[in-house]
Amino acid sequence: MEVVRIAVTSPVFGVSKTKLSDCCFVPVRRKKTIVGRKFVFNSTTDFSNRSSFDRKIQAIHLEQVAADKPKSLTGLVKDVDWPSPSDEIPFWKRKFHAHDANTEIPVNIEKDSDLLHVIHVTAEMAPIAKVGGLGDVVTGLARACLLRGHKVDVMLPFYECIQKDNIQELSLMSTYNSYHDGNWIQTNAYSGLVSDIPVIFIEPTNQFFKGEDVYGGSYNELEAYLFFSRACLEWMQVTGTQPDIIHVHEWQTGALPLLYWDMYSYLSLQKPRIVLTIHNMEHYGECRQEQLNKCGLDGSLYATIDKAIDDRTIGHNPERLSLLKGAIVYSNSVVTVSPTYLKETLCSGWLASALLTNHDKYHGILNGIDTVLWNPASDVFLPTNYHAHNTDGKKICKQYLQRGLGLAFEGRVPLVVCISRLVAQKGLHLITHAISHIEKQGGQMIVLGKAPDGRVQRDFEALANLHNKGSTTRILLMYSEELSHMLYAAADMVLVPSIYEPCGLAQMIGMRYGSVPIVRKTGGLADTVFDMDDQSQPEMANGFVFEGIDEGSLSQTLDRAFSYYKDKPIEWEKLVQKVMQIDNSWNKTASKYIDVYNSIRVR
Ligand code: ADP
């Protein structure tokens, strides 16, 4: 029998030489992963039938994962620059060859025939000015509509903290004056491209939006966003820009619908119709009448139950307004970010009555994820890429993280990550409990989060001091877009134990990167994650779900997930591949937004 020698140019972990000699093909896929080992092949093998071989090699690989004791990847992967905790520059701050997670834009999306012009007015945009999901949603939805052929712009405050070199083609478009508190403030409007999406940056020449972070500068935030809301309309007015839709988000831009219908529609803006997306009902934009006066409206006119008064403050001195409630009343359509959250908001919370009154124009549309920015097959922040049909690179990502953070990397140990703003909504006591429970169960856990509240930050610092010394837990109290990408890729499981969650992106991003979600059944988590042990819909099963807000419910669910991971490695691998193939992209849900836009547009 003739023997053929082939250089392997893609890692095939866990596949032994003997097994490979029964096979016919070694995949040669990607330039980034180079193994350089030689395997012996039998000349009777059929190299032409690549796809059947791919399947075969995958099957062998899955078998081997079960049969082999996992080994270190050292020696297999020669070109990974393994990090260490003692590196002078932490691995997530190394230079990447692009600032954007991905530069590959899909081209094969079917175009819509009836095209719209949409302008998003927003306080956040990923990746340049992102704090949470709002930034992701604006970028993802804007891109999905652009790819369908629509004209889309995003209007964003020109925060001082935005890194200018992350904006392409930045140029000053116009300088104009916009009203604030009895004065006209000179304001610059810049145009630029962020991740290929056209953005108009609004920069007042006063102190607004100065500071190191998107939120929390030493200016009055409410006044700054009132100014921004009006400055966007003023820009449209002075430049004669009349989009079909002005899409506002959250309380920060909640004054815009009021300003539009009670001021600018009497000037020259007539065509636009307004869509409001509520990403989180907890932030309702508390505002006193005299504060609303600062953007040029008469605050006293809005202090009625059918307009913008905060129902809970009626009869108090002073009564308060809510910019979010005003926006619900004044927008042509209101959307929230998942069908389950829509139901929840109609049943509880003080805004329920306003939403019930406006029920006919209220929609629940599940968020998608931006599969361009979140793509393990091309993500520039990962040490190596991978996809659903070959998840070997994921194992490298796991070991890369483990080594870089000083965690143990020998053996097959479940790694759980939790990437979250550290606020009460996210289930802080459950995150804290998971840290100790996972440690006890012999798993590993990494928390990446930032707490806006000093007390919470200090509590987590104390936890970090306690747990970060060993080789199983890392609590990293910071914001890092790059590290978040690496963590989603490295994780076996992503934990989202929220008390309530309007939609939640972490579980969807996690799945895209092959991390199995463990979530509390609430809001959008209930719409996207279905329990592995739920016999009623096995085809939907994609994670582990618990209902209680007590520690016991979480422990049981973590234990179930760990047993599955440890006892059923073949099924686990299949689950990883299954969750990676679930389509949670904006391509799937953007059409629902376009239907809403079309239902209110004026021709
Ligand atoms: P929310 O909008 O309530 O913060 P979501 O799950 O909708 O929650 O979106 C959170 C987004 O913010 C995700 O993209 C998540 O990866 C990201 N994120 C949260 N905390 C951090 C952090 N500390 N560093 C990097 N990214 C983070």
XYZ file of C-alpha atoms and ligand atoms in Angstrom:
630
model
C 0.000 0.000 0.000
C 1.417 3.354 -1.055
C 1.771 5.970 1.636
C 1.045 9.648 1.027
C 2.389 12.325 3.358
C 0.379 15.484 3.768
C 1.185 18.612 5.750
C -1.733 19.524 7.932
C -2.529 23.201 7.671
C -5.479 23.281 9.965
C -5.587 21.986 13.512
C -7.497 18.741 13.912
C -7.450 18.379 17.623
C -8.044 15.112 19.302
C -7.738 13.144 16.052
C -5.113 10.483 16.356
C -2.763 9.417 13.541
C -4.261 5.955 13.382
C -7.777 7.201 12.968
C -6.700 9.692 10.358
C -5.023 7.012 8.312
C -8.488 5.514 7.757
C -9.664 8.760 6.288
C -9.334 10.651 3.118
C -8.777 14.346 3.580
C -7.281 16.872 5.923
C -9.072 20.196 5.710
C -6.987 23.098 4.503
C -9.043 26.055 5.495
C -7.610 29.130 6.951
C -4.409 31.001 6.750
C -4.369 31.940 10.423
C -4.241 28.446 11.936
C -1.159 26.481 11.097
C -0.233 23.217 12.648
C 2.525 21.932 10.420
C 2.411 18.345 11.642
C 2.563 15.453 9.217
C 0.024 12.670 9.126
C 0.206 9.421 7.190
C -2.523 8.618 4.689
C -3.555 5.644 2.758
C -3.540 6.109 -1.060
C -6.944 4.478 -1.446
C -8.524 7.464 0.203
C -10.769 9.675 -1.870
C -9.496 13.258 -1.758
C -12.063 14.509 -4.217
C -15.067 13.997 -1.989
C -14.349 16.860 0.333
C -17.732 17.400 1.910
C -18.323 13.789 2.857
C -14.824 13.700 4.262
C -15.460 16.873 6.188
C -18.399 15.192 7.801
C -16.417 12.074 8.482
C -13.520 13.871 10.025
C -15.939 15.844 12.118
C -17.569 12.641 13.299
C -14.199 11.149 14.175
C -13.304 14.325 15.941
C -16.478 14.221 18.000
C -15.840 10.598 18.901
C -12.329 11.425 19.901
C -13.397 14.300 22.090
C -15.375 11.735 24.011
C -12.751 9.053 24.007
C -9.524 10.966 24.463
C -8.509 12.551 27.677
C -8.219 16.177 26.656
C -4.669 17.305 26.134
C -2.968 20.608 26.152
C -2.994 22.295 22.784
C 0.617 23.353 23.216
C 2.701 21.908 20.456
C -0.225 21.638 18.082
C -0.627 25.319 17.436
C 2.671 26.935 16.656
C 1.640 30.418 15.656
C -0.422 31.477 18.643
C 1.379 34.035 20.702
C 0.228 32.649 24.040
C -0.337 35.375 26.589
C 0.496 35.331 30.269
C -0.744 37.357 33.236
C 2.728 38.876 33.591
C 2.707 40.382 30.073
C 3.545 44.063 30.146
C 0.600 44.780 27.828
C -2.464 42.659 28.743
C -3.444 40.452 25.827
C -6.746 42.256 25.205
C -4.877 45.543 24.770
C -2.459 44.238 22.169
C -2.577 45.884 18.764
C -5.215 44.287 16.530
C -5.013 44.696 12.793
C -8.328 46.575 12.791
C -10.280 48.400 15.501
C -13.527 46.996 14.149
C -14.210 43.376 15.104
C -14.791 42.576 11.474
C -14.297 44.253 8.152
C -16.156 41.743 6.008
C -19.543 43.088 4.995
C -22.049 40.589 3.545
C -23.104 41.402 0.005
C -25.771 38.839 -0.765
C -28.721 40.332 1.121
C -31.870 40.769 -0.943
C -32.772 44.417 -1.446
C -36.222 45.815 -0.577
C -38.135 47.490 -3.387
C -39.875 50.257 -1.450
C -37.029 52.235 0.092
C -37.042 54.506 3.133
C -34.775 57.106 4.682
C -34.364 56.471 8.418
C -32.419 58.613 10.878
C -31.639 57.073 14.265
C -31.215 59.593 17.062
C -29.394 57.859 19.880
C -27.126 58.250 22.894
C -25.105 55.094 22.047
C -23.637 53.375 19.030
C -21.397 50.290 18.950
C -18.498 50.047 18.929
C -17.399 53.676 19.371
C -19.876 54.844 22.025
C -21.316 51.733 23.625
C -22.226 51.103 27.240
C -24.745 48.274 26.830
C -27.155 46.714 24.381
C -28.535 50.034 23.070
C -25.291 50.651 21.187
C -25.356 47.158 19.663
C -28.985 47.479 18.590
C -28.520 50.808 16.803
C -25.527 49.553 14.829
C -27.081 46.169 14.040
C -30.464 47.505 12.949
C -28.921 50.368 10.973
C -26.649 47.946 9.102
C -29.454 45.475 8.406
C -31.587 48.248 6.861
C -28.639 49.622 4.870
C -27.951 46.163 3.461
C -31.577 45.970 2.313
C -30.998 49.131 0.311
C -32.533 51.748 2.636
C -30.832 55.045 3.396
C -29.869 55.144 7.058
C -28.064 57.735 9.161
C -27.269 57.713 12.844
C -27.155 60.972 14.835
C -24.951 60.731 17.925
C -23.517 63.257 20.389
C -19.852 63.829 19.600
C -18.693 62.571 22.999
C -15.191 63.661 23.858
C -14.366 60.022 24.700
C -14.990 58.818 21.141
C -11.695 57.768 19.548
C -11.564 59.838 16.381
C -9.312 57.383 14.545
C -12.142 54.836 14.737
C -14.240 57.056 12.461
C -13.609 56.917 8.727
C -13.944 59.940 6.472
C -14.615 62.286 9.384
C -15.334 65.810 8.169
C -17.072 68.936 9.371
C -20.358 69.302 7.466
C -21.983 72.354 8.939
C -21.911 74.784 11.825
C -25.241 76.087 13.074
C -26.876 77.373 16.254
C -29.220 75.391 18.437
C -31.305 76.560 21.362
C -30.551 75.937 25.016
C -31.946 77.766 28.028
C -32.447 81.159 26.383
C -29.226 81.023 24.306
C -28.318 79.789 20.866
C -25.300 77.503 21.160
C -22.900 77.237 18.252
C -22.928 73.589 17.195
C -20.829 71.570 14.754
C -22.207 68.698 12.716
C -19.616 66.220 11.426
C -20.152 63.326 9.088
C -18.234 60.064 9.181
C -18.484 56.320 8.812
C -18.496 53.939 11.758
C -18.236 50.302 10.785
C -19.445 51.454 7.334
C -22.568 53.137 8.733
C -23.054 56.876 8.043
C -23.048 58.889 11.265
C -23.741 62.559 11.947
C -21.931 63.712 15.078
C -23.447 66.654 16.951
C -20.892 68.718 18.850
C -22.068 71.725 20.864
C -19.364 74.224 21.718
C -20.324 74.248 25.415
C -19.327 71.667 28.065
C -21.945 69.049 27.091
C -20.610 65.534 26.341
C -17.120 66.277 27.650
C -15.525 63.641 29.868
C -13.844 60.260 29.829
C -17.009 58.161 29.468
C -20.223 58.166 27.464
C -22.261 58.806 30.616
C -21.392 60.510 33.884
C -19.474 63.593 32.725
C -19.476 66.672 34.926
C -22.300 68.349 32.994
C -26.044 68.064 33.551
C -26.957 64.912 31.616
C -30.679 65.655 31.330
C -30.019 69.135 29.937
C -27.384 67.778 27.548
C -29.811 65.244 26.038
C -32.623 67.815 25.860
C -30.188 69.978 23.936
C -29.133 67.061 21.720
C -32.754 66.147 20.908
C -33.480 69.648 19.739
C -30.106 70.060 18.006
C -30.863 67.012 15.813
C -34.193 68.470 14.687
C -32.594 71.880 14.238
C -29.946 70.313 11.989
C -32.648 68.644 9.884
C -34.454 71.958 9.681
C -31.433 74.061 8.640
C -30.190 71.492 6.139
C -33.646 70.692 4.742
C -33.260 66.996 5.605
C -36.637 65.252 5.772
C -36.278 61.528 6.426
C -39.309 59.249 6.297
C -38.620 58.076 9.828
C -36.872 59.560 12.842
C -36.130 56.614 15.094
C -35.494 57.662 18.707
C -34.212 55.426 21.490
C -34.711 55.549 25.262
C -35.435 58.530 27.504
C -32.372 60.455 26.342
C -34.087 61.295 23.052
C -37.612 61.237 24.522
C -38.101 64.998 24.144
C -37.662 64.778 20.374
C -41.218 63.586 19.568
C -42.613 66.439 21.691
C -40.334 68.969 20.008
C -41.220 67.571 16.606
C -44.998 67.646 16.910
C -45.291 70.822 18.962
C -42.572 72.900 17.326
C -40.699 71.676 14.242
C -43.722 70.297 12.389
C -45.063 73.890 12.479
C -41.792 75.050 10.921
C -40.511 73.266 7.837
C -40.299 69.593 8.909
C -43.454 67.807 7.816
C -42.563 64.486 6.316
C -40.898 62.520 9.130
C -42.835 60.166 11.372
C -41.440 59.076 14.731
C -40.638 55.582 16.033
C -39.561 55.130 19.651
C -37.748 52.003 20.814
C -37.833 51.364 24.548
C -34.829 49.260 25.471
C -35.414 49.354 29.206
C -38.481 50.714 30.960
C -36.544 51.286 34.183
C -34.973 54.451 32.819
C -37.881 56.808 32.270
C -36.198 60.208 32.076
C -37.389 62.050 35.146
C -37.673 65.739 34.297
C -39.128 68.779 36.054
C -41.316 71.207 34.124
C -38.715 73.991 34.343
C -36.044 71.625 33.043
C -38.146 70.870 29.980
C -38.426 74.631 29.449
C -34.686 74.642 28.736
C -35.168 73.074 25.310
C -37.747 75.721 24.439
C -40.963 73.825 25.227
C -43.420 75.042 27.863
C -43.035 72.321 30.517
C -46.345 73.173 32.180
C -48.254 72.081 29.081
C -47.033 68.500 29.456
C -47.945 67.991 33.119
C -51.168 66.127 32.405
C -52.040 62.462 32.696
C -52.545 62.091 28.933
C -49.187 63.709 28.143
C -45.958 63.403 30.100
C -46.697 63.490 33.808
C -45.173 60.719 35.925
C -48.439 59.281 37.324
C -46.793 58.427 40.640
C -45.997 62.070 41.395
C -49.509 63.473 40.903
C -50.354 65.653 43.899
C -46.699 65.802 45.015
C -44.805 69.033 45.131
C -43.269 69.253 42.608
C -44.936 66.871 40.204
C -42.487 65.309 37.752
C -42.548 64.653 34.050
C -41.228 61.546 32.345
C -39.541 62.009 28.974
C -40.163 58.336 28.186
C -43.883 58.645 28.838
C -44.013 61.807 26.716
C -42.264 59.919 23.916
C -44.748 57.016 24.191
C -47.638 59.450 23.792
C -46.083 61.558 21.009
C -44.434 58.883 18.820
C -46.290 57.367 15.879
C -45.108 53.896 16.832
C -43.548 52.455 19.947
C -41.466 49.305 19.927
C -39.989 47.332 22.751
C -37.285 44.761 22.374
C -39.003 41.395 22.825
C -42.553 39.993 22.745
C -42.329 38.731 26.332
C -41.096 42.084 27.642
C -44.018 43.724 25.822
C -46.430 41.508 27.786
C -44.574 42.146 31.045
C -44.684 45.913 30.572
C -48.430 45.868 29.929
C -49.007 44.071 33.240
C -46.645 45.796 35.633
C -44.853 49.065 36.248
C -46.258 52.571 36.372
C -45.944 53.054 32.597
C -48.395 50.177 31.989
C -51.404 52.506 31.827
C -49.746 54.756 29.229
C -48.792 51.679 27.214
C -52.282 50.199 27.465
C -53.783 53.483 26.282
C -51.392 53.388 23.331
C -51.677 49.636 22.839
C -52.556 49.865 19.118
C -49.215 51.364 18.202
C -47.124 49.289 20.634
C -45.054 46.393 19.185
C -42.670 43.796 20.610
C -39.844 43.081 18.173
C -37.041 40.829 19.312
C -33.604 42.400 18.957
C -31.129 40.742 16.670
C -27.370 40.724 16.868
C -25.045 42.305 14.376
C -23.546 39.227 12.770
C -20.914 41.380 11.095
C -19.484 42.718 14.357
C -20.107 39.375 16.097
C -18.653 36.684 13.883
C -16.270 34.038 15.259
C -15.228 33.141 11.709
C -13.663 36.545 11.099
C -13.457 38.343 14.458
C -10.103 40.162 14.544
C -9.951 40.102 18.341
C -9.708 36.301 18.544
C -6.374 34.481 18.580
C -7.847 32.140 15.989
C -11.161 31.919 14.189
C -13.651 29.097 13.892
C -17.140 28.318 12.680
C -19.987 25.957 13.399
C -18.595 23.193 11.200
C -15.207 23.242 12.843
C -15.052 24.527 16.376
C -11.429 23.546 16.989
C -10.416 27.194 17.112
C -12.773 27.653 20.039
C -10.584 25.371 22.117
C -7.586 27.548 21.313
C -9.542 30.625 22.339
C -10.378 28.943 25.643
C -6.813 28.040 26.388
C -5.648 31.485 25.265
C -7.926 33.119 27.822
C -7.037 30.639 30.530
C -3.332 31.202 30.030
C -3.647 34.948 29.683
C -5.607 35.259 32.895
C -3.580 32.691 34.824
C -6.344 30.069 35.033
C -5.584 26.353 34.964
C -5.712 25.095 31.378
C -5.107 21.369 31.680
C -8.087 19.017 31.624
C -11.629 19.492 30.407
C -13.125 21.984 32.856
C -16.308 23.973 32.136
C -15.645 27.688 31.770
C -18.574 30.008 32.494
C -18.475 33.707 31.598
C -20.754 36.536 32.665
C -20.366 39.796 30.725
C -22.659 42.401 32.128
C -23.257 45.836 33.529
C -23.196 45.208 37.267
C -26.586 46.643 38.214
C -29.442 45.181 40.287
C -31.417 44.192 37.165
C -28.692 41.725 36.209
C -29.159 39.577 39.349
C -26.116 40.645 41.361
C -26.759 38.162 44.177
C -27.004 35.379 41.603
C -23.770 36.400 39.901
C -22.089 36.441 43.328
C -23.555 33.052 44.157
C -22.431 31.592 40.819
C -18.835 32.585 41.573
C -18.656 30.497 44.747
C -20.852 27.658 43.473
C -18.835 27.186 40.294
C -15.612 27.263 42.287
C -16.993 24.520 44.579
C -18.097 22.417 41.608
C -14.627 22.520 40.069
C -15.557 24.807 37.167
C -14.040 28.110 36.131
C -15.732 31.477 35.983
C -14.856 34.861 34.521
C -16.945 37.956 35.227
C -16.397 41.012 33.037
C -18.414 43.947 34.275
C -18.512 47.493 35.422
C -20.674 48.892 38.215
C -21.896 52.464 37.886
C -22.779 52.415 41.609
C -19.711 52.844 43.854
C -21.053 50.501 46.535
C -21.598 47.654 44.079
C -18.163 48.296 42.590
C -16.592 48.014 46.057
C -18.494 44.773 46.794
C -17.189 43.237 43.595
C -13.678 44.520 44.287
C -13.823 42.655 47.597
C -14.984 39.529 45.750
C -12.177 39.944 43.244
C -9.612 40.189 46.056
C -10.992 37.004 47.536
C -11.289 34.900 44.380
C -8.801 36.236 41.840
C -5.762 34.737 43.585
C -6.564 31.120 42.708
C -6.615 29.464 39.308
C -10.380 29.136 38.770
C -12.041 32.565 38.988
C -11.406 36.000 37.536
C -13.560 39.022 38.327
C -12.540 41.799 35.949
C -14.099 45.135 36.797
C -13.785 47.115 33.614
C -15.291 47.648 30.201
C -13.430 46.048 27.295
C -15.026 45.369 23.941
C -12.008 43.326 22.805
C -11.951 41.140 25.905
C -15.707 40.576 25.671
C -15.263 39.090 22.179
C -12.506 36.794 23.437
C -14.595 35.703 26.402
C -17.640 34.785 24.339
C -15.312 32.693 22.165
C -13.494 31.061 25.068
C -16.522 30.181 27.169
C -18.318 26.875 27.364
C -21.300 28.605 28.949
C -22.529 32.173 29.204
C -24.491 33.076 32.317
C -27.320 35.656 32.238
C -29.189 35.429 35.572
C -31.180 38.669 35.192
C -34.075 39.547 37.481
C -35.664 41.130 34.440
C -34.234 41.456 30.942
C -36.018 43.380 28.183
C -34.170 41.405 25.503
C -30.586 40.583 26.427
C -27.870 40.273 23.846
C -25.257 38.368 25.849
C -27.099 35.057 25.455
C -27.449 35.561 21.683
C -23.852 36.663 21.194
C -22.743 33.767 23.385
C -24.623 31.297 21.167
C -23.105 32.779 18.019
C -19.691 31.995 19.539
C -20.712 28.482 20.628
C -21.203 29.263 24.324
C -24.252 27.559 25.757
C -26.560 29.990 27.587
C -27.661 29.559 31.205
C -30.412 32.111 31.814
C -33.272 33.114 34.062
C -36.634 32.850 32.316
C -37.628 36.475 31.873
C -38.216 38.954 29.007
C -36.163 38.310 25.897
C -34.230 35.522 27.632
C -37.488 33.547 27.669
C -37.921 34.251 23.952
C -34.468 33.044 22.938
C -33.328 30.262 25.299
C -35.147 26.943 25.702
C -34.212 24.338 28.263
C -32.425 21.151 27.255
C -34.652 19.137 29.572
C -37.920 20.590 28.301
C -39.467 17.635 26.484
C -42.270 19.723 24.982
C -40.067 21.271 22.276
C -36.794 19.333 22.020
C -35.978 20.816 18.618
C -35.823 24.285 20.193
C -33.638 23.227 23.148
C -30.472 25.317 23.223
C -29.491 26.003 26.820
C -30.362 25.817 30.490
C -33.157 27.849 32.040
C -34.303 28.522 35.613
C -37.226 30.515 36.938
C -36.651 31.340 40.619
C -34.658 34.305 41.814
C -33.174 32.235 44.640
C -29.654 30.819 44.740
C -30.947 27.224 44.877
C -32.615 27.490 41.459
C -29.388 28.762 39.958
C -27.249 26.071 41.642
C -29.471 23.291 40.321
C -29.301 24.669 36.809
C -25.537 25.130 36.894
C -25.254 21.539 38.129
C -27.443 20.281 35.275
C -25.327 22.153 32.750
C -22.078 20.883 34.289
C -23.316 17.263 34.280
C -24.282 17.559 30.640
C -20.889 19.039 29.806
C -18.958 16.403 31.729
C -21.022 13.265 31.110
C -22.111 13.822 27.509
C -19.184 15.341 25.627
C -20.433 14.243 22.217
C -23.885 15.721 22.804
C -22.261 18.843 24.214
C -20.210 19.314 21.069
C -23.372 18.911 18.999
C -25.094 21.474 21.196
C -22.227 23.921 20.654
C -22.604 23.491 16.909
C -26.378 23.782 17.126
C -26.370 27.061 19.060
C -23.809 28.530 16.658
C -26.196 27.925 13.785
C -29.254 29.543 15.350
C -30.139 32.646 13.383
C -30.500 35.506 15.849
C -29.329 38.038 13.289
C -30.905 41.355 12.440
C -31.466 40.009 8.932
C -34.228 37.944 10.467
C -35.962 40.670 12.477
C -35.182 43.918 10.638
C -38.151 43.275 8.328
C -40.482 43.695 11.308
C -39.066 47.171 11.913
C -39.399 47.954 8.213
C -43.075 46.918 8.407
C -43.528 49.329 11.310
C -41.748 52.111 9.395
C -43.911 51.490 6.330
C -47.114 51.448 8.380
C -46.597 55.074 9.459
C -44.617 56.683 6.649
C -46.132 59.536 4.657
C -45.676 59.375 0.895
P -27.855 45.825 28.663
O -28.244 46.581 27.435
O -28.898 45.813 29.723
O -26.521 46.233 29.184
P -27.627 43.546 26.864
O -27.429 42.090 27.140
O -28.759 43.924 25.990
O -27.693 44.278 28.256
O -26.311 44.124 26.154
C -25.103 44.173 26.810
C -23.995 44.448 25.803
O -22.943 45.113 26.482
C -23.405 43.182 25.238
O -22.870 43.461 23.953
C -22.268 42.879 26.219
O -21.264 42.093 25.623
C -21.774 44.287 26.498
N -21.097 44.475 27.784
C -21.652 44.553 29.005
N -20.707 44.771 29.938
C -19.525 44.816 29.291
C -18.165 45.015 29.705
N -17.847 45.206 30.974
N -17.207 45.023 28.756
C -17.535 44.836 27.453
N -18.779 44.644 27.003
C -19.768 44.643 27.908
